[in-house]
């Protein structure tokens, strides 16, 4: 996904509250056999300190509704954080 291609996704919490997020980027992991999506709050400006949400998802699903899955293991979180750090520290990827 190009960093210049803005895409948005609405995430519902356990109480049914919906929040709009911008897709930071997606990637696939051969080690875990999953696709991942990283999200930031919609309207965030470069340089803003924001929480990044990360989920795994089924990249083969069709339609507008995509099921986002929580990342459960510490090892998987470490891998996702490593990819995010690489993205944030490599100007060519942004």
mmCIF file with all atom_site columns, C-alpha atoms in Angstrom, residues 3-78:
data_model
loop_
_atom_site.group_PDB
_atom_site.id
_atom_site.type_symbol
_atom_site.label_atom_id
_atom_site.label_alt_id
_atom_site.label_comp_id
_atom_site.label_asym_id
_atom_site.label_entity_id
_atom_site.label_seq_id
_atom_site.pdbx_PDB_ins_code
_atom_site.Cartn_x
_atom_site.Cartn_y
_atom_site.Cartn_z
_atom_site.occupancy
_atom_site.B_iso_or_equiv
_atom_site.pdbx_formal_charge
_atom_site.auth_seq_id
_atom_site.auth_comp_id
_atom_site.auth_asym_id
_atom_site.auth_atom_id
_atom_site.pdbx_PDB_model_num
ATOM 1  C CA . UNK A 1 3  ? 1.631   5.839   2.088  1.00 0.00 ? 3  UNK A CA 1
ATOM 2  C CA . UNK A 1 4  ? -0.024  8.486   -0.116 1.00 0.00 ? 4  UNK A CA 1
ATOM 3  C CA . UNK A 1 5  ? -3.166  6.455   -0.678 1.00 0.00 ? 5  UNK A CA 1
ATOM 4  C CA . UNK A 1 6  ? -5.522  7.429   2.139  1.00 0.00 ? 6  UNK A CA 1
ATOM 5  C CA . UNK A 1 7  ? -7.855  4.682   3.286  1.00 0.00 ? 7  UNK A CA 1
ATOM 6  C CA . UNK A 1 8  ? -10.139 4.748   6.286  1.00 0.00 ? 8  UNK A CA 1
ATOM 7  C CA . UNK A 1 9  ? -11.768 2.100   8.411  1.00 0.00 ? 9  UNK A CA 1
ATOM 8  C CA . UNK A 1 10 ? -14.356 2.334   11.169 1.00 0.00 ? 10 UNK A CA 1
ATOM 9  C CA . UNK A 1 11 ? -13.627 0.278   14.274 1.00 0.00 ? 11 UNK A CA 1
ATOM 10 C CA . UNK A 1 12 ? -16.362 -0.601  16.772 1.00 0.00 ? 12 UNK A CA 1
ATOM 11 C CA . UNK A 1 13 ? -15.479 -1.178  20.406 1.00 0.00 ? 13 UNK A CA 1
ATOM 12 C CA . UNK A 1 14 ? -17.173 -3.621  22.791 1.00 0.00 ? 14 UNK A CA 1
ATOM 13 C CA . UNK A 1 15 ? -19.848 -1.017  23.593 1.00 0.00 ? 15 UNK A CA 1
ATOM 14 C CA . UNK A 1 16 ? -20.739 -0.441  19.936 1.00 0.00 ? 16 UNK A CA 1
ATOM 15 C CA . UNK A 1 17 ? -19.024 2.953   19.762 1.00 0.00 ? 17 UNK A CA 1
ATOM 16 C CA . UNK A 1 18 ? -17.540 3.566   16.319 1.00 0.00 ? 18 UNK A CA 1
ATOM 17 C CA . UNK A 1 19 ? -14.284 5.440   15.696 1.00 0.00 ? 19 UNK A CA 1
ATOM 18 C CA . UNK A 1 20 ? -12.801 6.368   12.330 1.00 0.00 ? 20 UNK A CA 1
ATOM 19 C CA . UNK A 1 21 ? -9.162  5.412   11.735 1.00 0.00 ? 21 UNK A CA 1
ATOM 20 C CA . UNK A 1 22 ? -6.760  5.941   8.859  1.00 0.00 ? 22 UNK A CA 1
ATOM 21 C CA . UNK A 1 23 ? -4.880  2.917   7.561  1.00 0.00 ? 23 UNK A CA 1
ATOM 22 C CA . UNK A 1 24 ? -1.195  3.561   8.215  1.00 0.00 ? 24 UNK A CA 1
ATOM 23 C CA . UNK A 1 25 ? -0.156  0.465   6.263  1.00 0.00 ? 25 UNK A CA 1
ATOM 24 C CA . UNK A 1 26 ? -0.786  -3.246  5.846  1.00 0.00 ? 26 UNK A CA 1
ATOM 25 C CA . UNK A 1 27 ? 1.684   -6.105  5.550  1.00 0.00 ? 27 UNK A CA 1
ATOM 26 C CA . UNK A 1 28 ? 1.856   -9.887  5.389  1.00 0.00 ? 28 UNK A CA 1
ATOM 27 C CA . UNK A 1 29 ? 3.931   -12.127 7.635  1.00 0.00 ? 29 UNK A CA 1
ATOM 28 C CA . UNK A 1 30 ? 5.154   -15.424 6.234  1.00 0.00 ? 30 UNK A CA 1
ATOM 29 C CA . UNK A 1 31 ? 6.246   -16.492 9.741  1.00 0.00 ? 31 UNK A CA 1
ATOM 30 C CA . UNK A 1 32 ? 2.704   -16.216 11.115 1.00 0.00 ? 32 UNK A CA 1
ATOM 31 C CA . UNK A 1 33 ? 0.776   -16.753 7.867  1.00 0.00 ? 33 UNK A CA 1
ATOM 32 C CA . UNK A 1 34 ? -1.329  -13.656 8.510  1.00 0.00 ? 34 UNK A CA 1
ATOM 33 C CA . UNK A 1 35 ? -1.989  -10.181 7.161  1.00 0.00 ? 35 UNK A CA 1
ATOM 34 C CA . UNK A 1 36 ? -1.775  -7.195  9.477  1.00 0.00 ? 36 UNK A CA 1
ATOM 35 C CA . UNK A 1 37 ? -3.224  -3.689  9.462  1.00 0.00 ? 37 UNK A CA 1
ATOM 36 C CA . UNK A 1 38 ? -1.926  -0.726  11.453 1.00 0.00 ? 38 UNK A CA 1
ATOM 37 C CA . UNK A 1 39 ? -4.285  2.166   12.158 1.00 0.00 ? 39 UNK A CA 1
ATOM 38 C CA . UNK A 1 40 ? -3.989  5.724   13.451 1.00 0.00 ? 40 UNK A CA 1
ATOM 39 C CA . UNK A 1 41 ? -6.845  8.057   14.445 1.00 0.00 ? 41 UNK A CA 1
ATOM 40 C CA . UNK A 1 42 ? -8.344  9.827   11.428 1.00 0.00 ? 42 UNK A CA 1
ATOM 41 C CA . UNK A 1 43 ? -7.245  13.445  11.193 1.00 0.00 ? 43 UNK A CA 1
ATOM 42 C CA . UNK A 1 44 ? -3.882  12.864  12.858 1.00 0.00 ? 44 UNK A CA 1
ATOM 43 C CA . UNK A 1 45 ? -1.180  15.222  11.679 1.00 0.00 ? 45 UNK A CA 1
ATOM 44 C CA . UNK A 1 46 ? 2.433   14.210  11.002 1.00 0.00 ? 46 UNK A CA 1
ATOM 45 C CA . UNK A 1 47 ? 4.351   14.651  14.222 1.00 0.00 ? 47 UNK A CA 1
ATOM 46 C CA . UNK A 1 48 ? 1.295   14.068  16.435 1.00 0.00 ? 48 UNK A CA 1
ATOM 47 C CA . UNK A 1 49 ? 1.896   11.492  19.138 1.00 0.00 ? 49 UNK A CA 1
ATOM 48 C CA . UNK A 1 50 ? -0.869  8.919   18.679 1.00 0.00 ? 50 UNK A CA 1
ATOM 49 C CA . UNK A 1 51 ? -1.576  5.355   19.653 1.00 0.00 ? 51 UNK A CA 1
ATOM 50 C CA . UNK A 1 52 ? -1.213  2.948   16.751 1.00 0.00 ? 52 UNK A CA 1
ATOM 51 C CA . UNK A 1 53 ? -3.713  0.091   16.682 1.00 0.00 ? 53 UNK A CA 1
ATOM 52 C CA . UNK A 1 54 ? -2.629  -3.202  15.152 1.00 0.00 ? 54 UNK A CA 1
ATOM 53 C CA . UNK A 1 55 ? -4.783  -6.151  14.128 1.00 0.00 ? 55 UNK A CA 1
ATOM 54 C CA . UNK A 1 56 ? -4.488  -9.246  12.018 1.00 0.00 ? 56 UNK A CA 1
ATOM 55 C CA . UNK A 1 57 ? -7.104  -9.750  9.317  1.00 0.00 ? 57 UNK A CA 1
ATOM 56 C CA . UNK A 1 58 ? -8.107  -12.089 6.512  1.00 0.00 ? 58 UNK A CA 1
ATOM 57 C CA . UNK A 1 59 ? -6.786  -10.512 3.323  1.00 0.00 ? 59 UNK A CA 1
ATOM 58 C CA . UNK A 1 60 ? -8.919  -12.924 1.276  1.00 0.00 ? 60 UNK A CA 1
ATOM 59 C CA . UNK A 1 61 ? -12.242 -11.645 2.659  1.00 0.00 ? 61 UNK A CA 1
ATOM 60 C CA . UNK A 1 62 ? -14.516 -9.955  0.169  1.00 0.00 ? 62 UNK A CA 1
ATOM 61 C CA . UNK A 1 63 ? -16.823 -7.002  0.685  1.00 0.00 ? 63 UNK A CA 1
ATOM 62 C CA . UNK A 1 64 ? -16.509 -3.919  2.819  1.00 0.00 ? 64 UNK A CA 1
ATOM 63 C CA . UNK A 1 65 ? -16.682 -5.629  6.220  1.00 0.00 ? 65 UNK A CA 1
ATOM 64 C CA . UNK A 1 66 ? -13.324 -6.986  7.326  1.00 0.00 ? 66 UNK A CA 1
ATOM 65 C CA . UNK A 1 67 ? -12.971 -8.923  10.557 1.00 0.00 ? 67 UNK A CA 1
ATOM 66 C CA . UNK A 1 68 ? -10.120 -7.532  12.628 1.00 0.00 ? 68 UNK A CA 1
ATOM 67 C CA . UNK A 1 69 ? -8.514  -9.992  15.028 1.00 0.00 ? 69 UNK A CA 1
ATOM 68 C CA . UNK A 1 70 ? -6.683  -9.131  18.229 1.00 0.00 ? 70 UNK A CA 1
ATOM 69 C CA . UNK A 1 71 ? -2.983  -9.969  18.340 1.00 0.00 ? 71 UNK A CA 1
ATOM 70 C CA . UNK A 1 72 ? -2.629  -12.333 21.255 1.00 0.00 ? 72 UNK A CA 1
ATOM 71 C CA . UNK A 1 73 ? 0.954   -13.545 21.644 1.00 0.00 ? 73 UNK A CA 1
ATOM 72 C CA . UNK A 1 74 ? 3.921   -11.515 22.845 1.00 0.00 ? 74 UNK A CA 1
ATOM 73 C CA . UNK A 1 75 ? 6.046   -12.914 20.009 1.00 0.00 ? 75 UNK A CA 1
ATOM 74 C CA . UNK A 1 76 ? 3.536   -11.715 17.422 1.00 0.00 ? 76 UNK A CA 1
ATOM 75 C CA . UNK A 1 77 ? 3.411   -8.256  19.073 1.00 0.00 ? 77 UNK A CA 1
ATOM 76 C CA . UNK A 1 78 ? 7.219   -8.074  18.993 1.00 0.00 ? 78 UNK A CA 1
#
